[in-house]
Short mmCIF file of C-alpha atoms and ligand atoms in Angstrom, two decimals:
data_model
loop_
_atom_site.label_atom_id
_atom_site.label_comp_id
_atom_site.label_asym_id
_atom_site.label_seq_id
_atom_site.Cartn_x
_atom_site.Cartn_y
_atom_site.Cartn_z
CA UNK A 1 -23.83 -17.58 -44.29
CA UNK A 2 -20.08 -16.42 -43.31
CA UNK A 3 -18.59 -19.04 -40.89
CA UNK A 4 -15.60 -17.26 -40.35
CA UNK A 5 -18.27 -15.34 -38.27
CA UNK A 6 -19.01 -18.41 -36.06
CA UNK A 7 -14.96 -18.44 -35.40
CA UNK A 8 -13.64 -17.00 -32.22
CA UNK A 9 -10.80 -14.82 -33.07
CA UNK A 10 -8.43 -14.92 -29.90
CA UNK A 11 -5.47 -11.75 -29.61
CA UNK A 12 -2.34 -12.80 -28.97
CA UNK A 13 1.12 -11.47 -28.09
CA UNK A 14 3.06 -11.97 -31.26
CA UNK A 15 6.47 -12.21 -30.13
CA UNK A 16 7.39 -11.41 -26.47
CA UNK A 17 7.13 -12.38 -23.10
CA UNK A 18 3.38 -13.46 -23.21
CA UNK A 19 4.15 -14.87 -26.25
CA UNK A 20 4.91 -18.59 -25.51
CA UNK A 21 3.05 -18.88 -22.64
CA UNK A 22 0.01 -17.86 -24.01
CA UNK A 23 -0.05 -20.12 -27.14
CA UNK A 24 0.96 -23.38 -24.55
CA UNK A 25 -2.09 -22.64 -22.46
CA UNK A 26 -4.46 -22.88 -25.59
CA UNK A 27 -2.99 -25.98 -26.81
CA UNK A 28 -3.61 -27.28 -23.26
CA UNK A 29 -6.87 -26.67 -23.25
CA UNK A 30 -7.09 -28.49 -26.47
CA UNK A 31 -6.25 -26.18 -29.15
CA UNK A 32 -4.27 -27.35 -32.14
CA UNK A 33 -3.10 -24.38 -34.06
CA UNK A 34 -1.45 -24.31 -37.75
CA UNK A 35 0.64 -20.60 -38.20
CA UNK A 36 -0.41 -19.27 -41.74
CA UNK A 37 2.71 -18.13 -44.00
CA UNK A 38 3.02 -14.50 -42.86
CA UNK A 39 3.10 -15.73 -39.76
CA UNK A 40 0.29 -13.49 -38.60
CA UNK A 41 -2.72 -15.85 -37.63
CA UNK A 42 -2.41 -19.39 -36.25
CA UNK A 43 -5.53 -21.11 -37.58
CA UNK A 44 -7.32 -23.66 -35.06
CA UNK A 45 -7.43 -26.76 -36.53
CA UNK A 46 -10.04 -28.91 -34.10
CA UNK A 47 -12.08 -26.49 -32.79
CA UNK A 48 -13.10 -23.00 -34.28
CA UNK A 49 -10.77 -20.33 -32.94
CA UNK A 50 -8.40 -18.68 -34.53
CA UNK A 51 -5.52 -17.07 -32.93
CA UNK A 52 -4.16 -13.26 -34.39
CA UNK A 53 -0.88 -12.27 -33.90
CA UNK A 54 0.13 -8.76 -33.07
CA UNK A 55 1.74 -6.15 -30.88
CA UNK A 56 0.28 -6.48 -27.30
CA UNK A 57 -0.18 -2.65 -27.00
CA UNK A 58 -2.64 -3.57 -29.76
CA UNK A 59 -4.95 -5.89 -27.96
CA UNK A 60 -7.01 -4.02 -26.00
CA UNK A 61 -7.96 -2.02 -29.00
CA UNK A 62 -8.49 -5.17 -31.18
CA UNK A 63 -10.65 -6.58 -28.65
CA UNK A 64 -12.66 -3.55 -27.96
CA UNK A 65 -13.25 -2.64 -31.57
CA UNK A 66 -14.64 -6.07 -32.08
CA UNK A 67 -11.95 -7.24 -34.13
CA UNK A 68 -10.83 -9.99 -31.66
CA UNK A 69 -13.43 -11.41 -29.24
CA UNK A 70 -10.76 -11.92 -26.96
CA UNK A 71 -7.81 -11.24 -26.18
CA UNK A 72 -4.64 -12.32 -23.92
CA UNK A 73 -2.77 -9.56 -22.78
CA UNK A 74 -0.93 -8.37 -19.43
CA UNK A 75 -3.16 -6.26 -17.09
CA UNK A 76 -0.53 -3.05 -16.80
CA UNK A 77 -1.63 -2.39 -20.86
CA UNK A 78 -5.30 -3.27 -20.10
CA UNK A 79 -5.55 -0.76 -17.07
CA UNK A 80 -3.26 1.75 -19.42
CA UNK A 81 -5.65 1.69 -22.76
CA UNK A 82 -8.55 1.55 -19.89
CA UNK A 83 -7.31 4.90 -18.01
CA UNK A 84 -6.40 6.64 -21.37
CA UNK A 85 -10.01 6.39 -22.91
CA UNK A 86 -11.27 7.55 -19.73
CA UNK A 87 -8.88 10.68 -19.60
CA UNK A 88 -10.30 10.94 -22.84
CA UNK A 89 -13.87 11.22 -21.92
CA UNK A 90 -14.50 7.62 -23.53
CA UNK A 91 -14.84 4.33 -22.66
CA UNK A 92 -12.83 0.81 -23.82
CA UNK A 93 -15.25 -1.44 -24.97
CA UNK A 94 -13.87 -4.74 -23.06
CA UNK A 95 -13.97 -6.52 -19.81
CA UNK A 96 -11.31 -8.45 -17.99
CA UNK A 97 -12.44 -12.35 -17.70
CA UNK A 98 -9.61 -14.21 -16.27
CA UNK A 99 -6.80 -13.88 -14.35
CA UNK A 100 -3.71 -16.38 -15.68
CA UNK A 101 -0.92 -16.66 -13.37
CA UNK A 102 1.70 -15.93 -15.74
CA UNK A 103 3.36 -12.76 -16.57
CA UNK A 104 3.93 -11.32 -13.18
CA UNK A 105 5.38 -7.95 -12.67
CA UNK A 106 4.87 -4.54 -11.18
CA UNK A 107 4.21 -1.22 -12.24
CA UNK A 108 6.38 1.16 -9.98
CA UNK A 109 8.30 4.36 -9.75
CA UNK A 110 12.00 4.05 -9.35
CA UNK A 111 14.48 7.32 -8.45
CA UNK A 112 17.81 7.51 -8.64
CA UNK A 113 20.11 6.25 -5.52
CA UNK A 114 21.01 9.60 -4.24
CA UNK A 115 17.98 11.23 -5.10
CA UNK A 116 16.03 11.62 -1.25
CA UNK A 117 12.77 9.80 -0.92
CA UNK A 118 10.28 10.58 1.44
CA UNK A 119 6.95 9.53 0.40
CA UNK A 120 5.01 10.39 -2.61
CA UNK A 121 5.08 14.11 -1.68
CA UNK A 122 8.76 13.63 -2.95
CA UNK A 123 7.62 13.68 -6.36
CA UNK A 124 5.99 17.04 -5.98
CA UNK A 125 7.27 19.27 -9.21
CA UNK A 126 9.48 16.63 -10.64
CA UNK A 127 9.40 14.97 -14.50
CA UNK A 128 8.88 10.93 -14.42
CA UNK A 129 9.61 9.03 -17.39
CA UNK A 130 7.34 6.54 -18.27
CA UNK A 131 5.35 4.61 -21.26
CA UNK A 132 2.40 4.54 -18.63
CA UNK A 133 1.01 8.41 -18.66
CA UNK A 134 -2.15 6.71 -18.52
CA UNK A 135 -1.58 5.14 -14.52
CA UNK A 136 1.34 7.46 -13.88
CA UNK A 137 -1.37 10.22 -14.15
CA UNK A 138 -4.04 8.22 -12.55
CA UNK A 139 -1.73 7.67 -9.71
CA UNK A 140 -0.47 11.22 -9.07
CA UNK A 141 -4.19 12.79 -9.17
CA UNK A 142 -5.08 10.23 -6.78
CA UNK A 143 -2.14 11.47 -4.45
CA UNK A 144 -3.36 14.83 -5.23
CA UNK A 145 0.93 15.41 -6.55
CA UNK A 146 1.43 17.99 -9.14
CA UNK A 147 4.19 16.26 -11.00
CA UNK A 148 5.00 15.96 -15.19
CA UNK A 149 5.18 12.57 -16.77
CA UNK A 150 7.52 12.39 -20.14
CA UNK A 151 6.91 9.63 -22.37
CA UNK A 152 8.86 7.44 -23.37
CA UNK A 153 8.52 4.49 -25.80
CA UNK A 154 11.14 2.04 -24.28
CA UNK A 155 14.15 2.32 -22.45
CA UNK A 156 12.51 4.35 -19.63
CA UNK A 157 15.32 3.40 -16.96
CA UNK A 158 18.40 5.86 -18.68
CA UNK A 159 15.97 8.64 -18.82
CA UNK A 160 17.46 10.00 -15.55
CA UNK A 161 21.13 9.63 -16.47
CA UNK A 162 20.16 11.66 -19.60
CA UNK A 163 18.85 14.71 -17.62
CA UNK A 164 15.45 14.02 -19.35
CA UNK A 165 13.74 12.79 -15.56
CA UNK A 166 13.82 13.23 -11.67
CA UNK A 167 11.82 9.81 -11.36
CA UNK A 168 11.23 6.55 -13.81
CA UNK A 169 8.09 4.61 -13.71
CA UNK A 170 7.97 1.37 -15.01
CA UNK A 171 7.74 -2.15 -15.03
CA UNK A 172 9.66 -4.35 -12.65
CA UNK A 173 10.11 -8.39 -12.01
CA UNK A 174 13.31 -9.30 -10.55
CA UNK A 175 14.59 -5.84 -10.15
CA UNK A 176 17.95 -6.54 -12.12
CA UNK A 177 17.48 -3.76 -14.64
CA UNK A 178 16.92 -1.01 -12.15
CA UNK A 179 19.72 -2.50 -9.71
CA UNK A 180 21.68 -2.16 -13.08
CA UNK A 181 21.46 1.38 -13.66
CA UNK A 182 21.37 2.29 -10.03
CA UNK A 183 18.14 2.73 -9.26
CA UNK A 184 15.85 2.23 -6.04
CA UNK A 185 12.16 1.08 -6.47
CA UNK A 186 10.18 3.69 -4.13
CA UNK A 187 6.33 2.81 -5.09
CA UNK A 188 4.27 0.41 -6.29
CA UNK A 189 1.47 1.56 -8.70
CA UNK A 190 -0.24 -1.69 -10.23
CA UNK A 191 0.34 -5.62 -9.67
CA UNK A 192 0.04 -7.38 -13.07
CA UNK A 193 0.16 -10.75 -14.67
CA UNK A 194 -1.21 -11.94 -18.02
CA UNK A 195 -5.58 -11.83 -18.10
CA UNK A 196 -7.82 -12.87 -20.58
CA UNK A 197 -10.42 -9.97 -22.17
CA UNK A 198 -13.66 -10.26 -23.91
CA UNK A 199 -15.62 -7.50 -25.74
CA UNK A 200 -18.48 -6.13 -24.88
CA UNK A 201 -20.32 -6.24 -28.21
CA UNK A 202 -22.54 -9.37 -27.65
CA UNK A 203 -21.09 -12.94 -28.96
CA UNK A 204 -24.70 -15.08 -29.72
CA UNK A 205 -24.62 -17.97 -28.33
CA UNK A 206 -22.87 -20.20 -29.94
CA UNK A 207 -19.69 -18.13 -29.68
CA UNK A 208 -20.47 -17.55 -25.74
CA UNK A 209 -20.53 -20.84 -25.21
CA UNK A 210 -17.21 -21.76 -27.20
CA UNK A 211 -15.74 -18.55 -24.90
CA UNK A 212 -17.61 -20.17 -21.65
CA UNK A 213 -15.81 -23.64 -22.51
CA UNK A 214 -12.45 -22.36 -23.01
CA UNK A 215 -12.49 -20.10 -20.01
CA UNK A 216 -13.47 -23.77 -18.05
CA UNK A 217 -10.54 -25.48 -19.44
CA UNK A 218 -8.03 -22.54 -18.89
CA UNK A 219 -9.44 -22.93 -14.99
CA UNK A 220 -8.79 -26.35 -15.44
CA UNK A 221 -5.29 -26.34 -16.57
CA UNK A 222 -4.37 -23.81 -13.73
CA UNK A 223 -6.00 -25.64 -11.32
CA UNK A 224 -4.13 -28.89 -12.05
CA UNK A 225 -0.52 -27.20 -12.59
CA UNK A 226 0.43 -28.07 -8.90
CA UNK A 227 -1.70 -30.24 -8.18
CA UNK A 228 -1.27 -33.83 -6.81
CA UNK A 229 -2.86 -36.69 -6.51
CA UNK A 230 -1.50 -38.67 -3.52
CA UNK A 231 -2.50 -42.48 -2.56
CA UNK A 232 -1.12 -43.92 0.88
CA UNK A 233 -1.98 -46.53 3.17
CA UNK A 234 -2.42 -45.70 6.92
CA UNK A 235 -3.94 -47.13 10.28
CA UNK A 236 -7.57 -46.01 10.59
CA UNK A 237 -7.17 -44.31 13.82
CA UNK A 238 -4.86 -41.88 11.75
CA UNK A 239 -7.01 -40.73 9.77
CA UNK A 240 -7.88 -37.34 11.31
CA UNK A 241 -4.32 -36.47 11.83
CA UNK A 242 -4.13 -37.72 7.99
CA UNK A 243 -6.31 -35.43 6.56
CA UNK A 244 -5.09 -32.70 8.77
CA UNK A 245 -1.75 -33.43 7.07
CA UNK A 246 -2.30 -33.65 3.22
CA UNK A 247 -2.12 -29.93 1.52
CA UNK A 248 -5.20 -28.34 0.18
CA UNK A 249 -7.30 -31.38 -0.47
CA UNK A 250 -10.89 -31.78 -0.20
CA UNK A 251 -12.75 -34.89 0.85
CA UNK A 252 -10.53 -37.94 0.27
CA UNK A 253 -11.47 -41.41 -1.07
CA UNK A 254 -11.43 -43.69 1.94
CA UNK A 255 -10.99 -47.94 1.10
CA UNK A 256 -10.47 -50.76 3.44
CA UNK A 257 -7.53 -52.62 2.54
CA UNK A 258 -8.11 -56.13 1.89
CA UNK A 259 -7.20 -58.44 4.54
CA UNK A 260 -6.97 -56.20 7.07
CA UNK A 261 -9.52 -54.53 9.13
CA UNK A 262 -7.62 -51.95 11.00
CA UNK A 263 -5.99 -50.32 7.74
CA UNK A 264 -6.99 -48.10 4.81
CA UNK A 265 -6.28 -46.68 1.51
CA UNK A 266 -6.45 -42.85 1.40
CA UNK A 267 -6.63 -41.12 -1.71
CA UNK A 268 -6.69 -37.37 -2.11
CA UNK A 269 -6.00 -34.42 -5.01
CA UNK A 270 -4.24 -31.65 -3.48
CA UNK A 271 -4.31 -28.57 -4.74
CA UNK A 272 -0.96 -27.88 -3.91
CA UNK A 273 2.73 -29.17 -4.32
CA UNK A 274 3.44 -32.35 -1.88
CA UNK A 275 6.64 -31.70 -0.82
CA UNK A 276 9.22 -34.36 0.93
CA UNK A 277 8.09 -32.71 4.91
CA UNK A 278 4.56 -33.00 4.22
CA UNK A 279 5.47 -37.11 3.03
CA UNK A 280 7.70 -37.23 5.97
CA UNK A 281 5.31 -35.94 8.42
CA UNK A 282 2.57 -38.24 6.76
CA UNK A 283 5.03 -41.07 7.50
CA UNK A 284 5.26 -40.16 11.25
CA UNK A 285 1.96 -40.19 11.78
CA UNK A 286 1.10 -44.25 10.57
CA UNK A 287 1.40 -43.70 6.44
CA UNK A 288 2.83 -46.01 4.30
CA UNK A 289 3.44 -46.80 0.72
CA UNK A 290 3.04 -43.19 -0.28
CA UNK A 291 2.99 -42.35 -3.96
CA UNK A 292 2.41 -38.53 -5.41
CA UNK A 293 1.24 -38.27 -9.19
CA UNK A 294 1.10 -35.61 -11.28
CA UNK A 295 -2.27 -34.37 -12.50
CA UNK A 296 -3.04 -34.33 -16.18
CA UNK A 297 -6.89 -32.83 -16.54
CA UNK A 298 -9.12 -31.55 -14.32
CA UNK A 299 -12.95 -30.74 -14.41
CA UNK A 300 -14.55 -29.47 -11.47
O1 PRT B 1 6.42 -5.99 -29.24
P1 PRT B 1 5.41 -5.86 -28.15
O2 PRT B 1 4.89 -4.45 -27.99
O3 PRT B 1 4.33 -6.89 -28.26
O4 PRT B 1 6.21 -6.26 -26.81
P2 PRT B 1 6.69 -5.40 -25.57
O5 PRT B 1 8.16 -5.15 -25.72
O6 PRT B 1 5.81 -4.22 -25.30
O7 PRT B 1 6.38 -6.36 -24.37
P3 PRT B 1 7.23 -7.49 -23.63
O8 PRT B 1 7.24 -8.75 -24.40
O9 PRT B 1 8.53 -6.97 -23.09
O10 PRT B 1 6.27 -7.66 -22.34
C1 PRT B 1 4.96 -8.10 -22.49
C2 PRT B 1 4.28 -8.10 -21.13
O11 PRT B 1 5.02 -8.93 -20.22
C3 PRT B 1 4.22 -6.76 -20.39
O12 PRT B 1 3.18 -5.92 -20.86
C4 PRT B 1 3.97 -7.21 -18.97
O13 PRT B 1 2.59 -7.50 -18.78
C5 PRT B 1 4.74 -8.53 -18.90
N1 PRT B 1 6.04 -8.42 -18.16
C6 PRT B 1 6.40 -9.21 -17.12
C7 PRT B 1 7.05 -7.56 -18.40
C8 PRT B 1 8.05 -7.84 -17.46
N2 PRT B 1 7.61 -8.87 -16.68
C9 PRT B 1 9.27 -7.08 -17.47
N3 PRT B 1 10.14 -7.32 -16.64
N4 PRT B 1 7.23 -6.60 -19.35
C10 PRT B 1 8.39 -5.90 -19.37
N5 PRT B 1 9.39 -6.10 -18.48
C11 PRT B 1 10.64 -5.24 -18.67
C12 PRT B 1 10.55 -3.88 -17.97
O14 PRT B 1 9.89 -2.95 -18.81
C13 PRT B 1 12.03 -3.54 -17.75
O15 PRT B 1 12.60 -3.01 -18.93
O16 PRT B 1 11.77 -5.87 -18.13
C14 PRT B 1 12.63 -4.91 -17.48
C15 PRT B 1 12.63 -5.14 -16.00
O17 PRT B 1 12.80 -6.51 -15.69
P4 PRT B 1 13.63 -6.93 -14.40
O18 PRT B 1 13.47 -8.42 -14.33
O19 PRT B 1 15.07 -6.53 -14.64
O20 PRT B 1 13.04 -6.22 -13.20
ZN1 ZN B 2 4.26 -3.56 -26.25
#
């Protein structure tokens, strides 16, 4: 029997944005990884997965021709492969899993400052430069706009300085790089972070269960990144306004304090930051000795 076929092969950004991100939030849930000398797989050392490096664009593909059985990749290339194989009469054999929280950006068209924007009937029988034909088209047929996208690999935003486009359509975060070569963001197309696919072709069981736990622990490591655990002592009486007070927590662990029958201990995870007003406020209302602690793990 081949066990490298009992491995889960995971696709992963090989050097980018996603790239560090994505290989922290394995090792979180667990994974210890050792790089192989070409740099081009990171073998899993404790449990059986094995990360492959590569070009992001290439993910989707990986993962749908089985190569990978998942993959980690941001959703604006995901919907792109997904939109092209469908222009194409076909279908991409993967589904999206997970959503990460890292990654963020948008997928929107951009014109120059002192071209006039009025809508998207402004783009009627104008040239956008993009590397996303794929949604560009989607979007246009959808806002029934006859309009020509004209690829291009990288470097999309001098496109209109170069007489090559009337509009630009690609990704933004902060906006600096538009801002940069005077351009104004007109309409949003796709919100995207980083998301987790699987293939379709079926896993066994073994494997699906090894994807099922790691899926459990990535919840579990997003859950507790701003999370809190907060203890505090408070008058009984308070404990309403208490539990009115503390941020995204559920039912909190309730202890008389010894000694004294008209005080308790309250402790509580939140599932969101504590910040200095909520302690304050916590403090008007009877609190004392308050103490916030980060989470570590956390298993629903
Ligand atoms: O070599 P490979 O093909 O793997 O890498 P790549 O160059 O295609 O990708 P990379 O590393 O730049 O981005 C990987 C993923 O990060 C993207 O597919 C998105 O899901 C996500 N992401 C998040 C971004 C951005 N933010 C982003 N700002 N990808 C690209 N940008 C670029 C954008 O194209 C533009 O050139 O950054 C510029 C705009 O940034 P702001 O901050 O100036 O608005
Ligand atoms: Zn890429």
């Amino acid at each position: 029997m081949d066990h490298s076929e009992q491995r889960i092969k995971i696709a992963v950004q090989k050097t980018g944005r996603l790239t560090n991100h994505s290989v922290d939030l394995l090792e979180r849930c667990g994974l210890k990884v050792t790089k192989s000398k070409d740099q081009l797989i990171c073998y899993g050392e404790n449990m059986p997965i094995d990360l492959l490096l590569v070009r992001d664009d290439d993910i989707p593909g990986l993962v749908s021709d089985d190569v990978c059985d998942l993959g980690i990749v941001g959703l604006n290339v995901v919907e792109e492969k997904r939109l092209q194989e469908e222009q194409k009469g076909s279908k991409g054999m993967f589904k999206q899993i997970f959503e990460l929280d890292f990654g963020h950006c948008r997928l929107s068209i951009a014109a120059p400052e002192n071209v006039p924007y009025d809508g998207p009937r402004s783009l009627e029988n104008t040239r956008i430069a993009t590397s996303y034909v794929g949604l560009l088209t989607d979007y246009l047929k959808k806002n029934d706009i006859n309009a020509e996208p004209v690829f291009f690999s990288g470097a999309v935003e001098i496109a209109p300085k170069l007489g090559r486009a009337d509009f630009i359509c690609d990704l933004v975060s902060s906006g600096g790089t538009l801002r940069a070569n005077g351009l104004t963001e007109v309409a949003e197309l796709l919100q995207s972070e980083a998301v987790v696919i699987q293939t379709l072709a079926p896993l066994g069981d073994a494997k699906q269960a090894l994807v099922d736990k790691i899926i459990q622990r990535l919840d579990g490591v997003l859950k507790v990144r701003d999370s809190k655990y907060i203890m505090l002592h408070a008058p009984r009486a308070a404990l309403a306004q208490i539990r009115e007070l503390l941020p995204g927590s559920e039912a909190p662990t309730v202890m008389p304090l010894e000694g004294s029958d008209d005080r308790i201990a309250i402790h509580a995870v939140c599932r969101e930051n504590v910040f200095w007003e909520t302690l304050e406020n916590l403090k008007a209302a009877g609190a004392s000795s308050l103490l916030v602690l980060p989470v570590e793990k956390m298993l629903a």
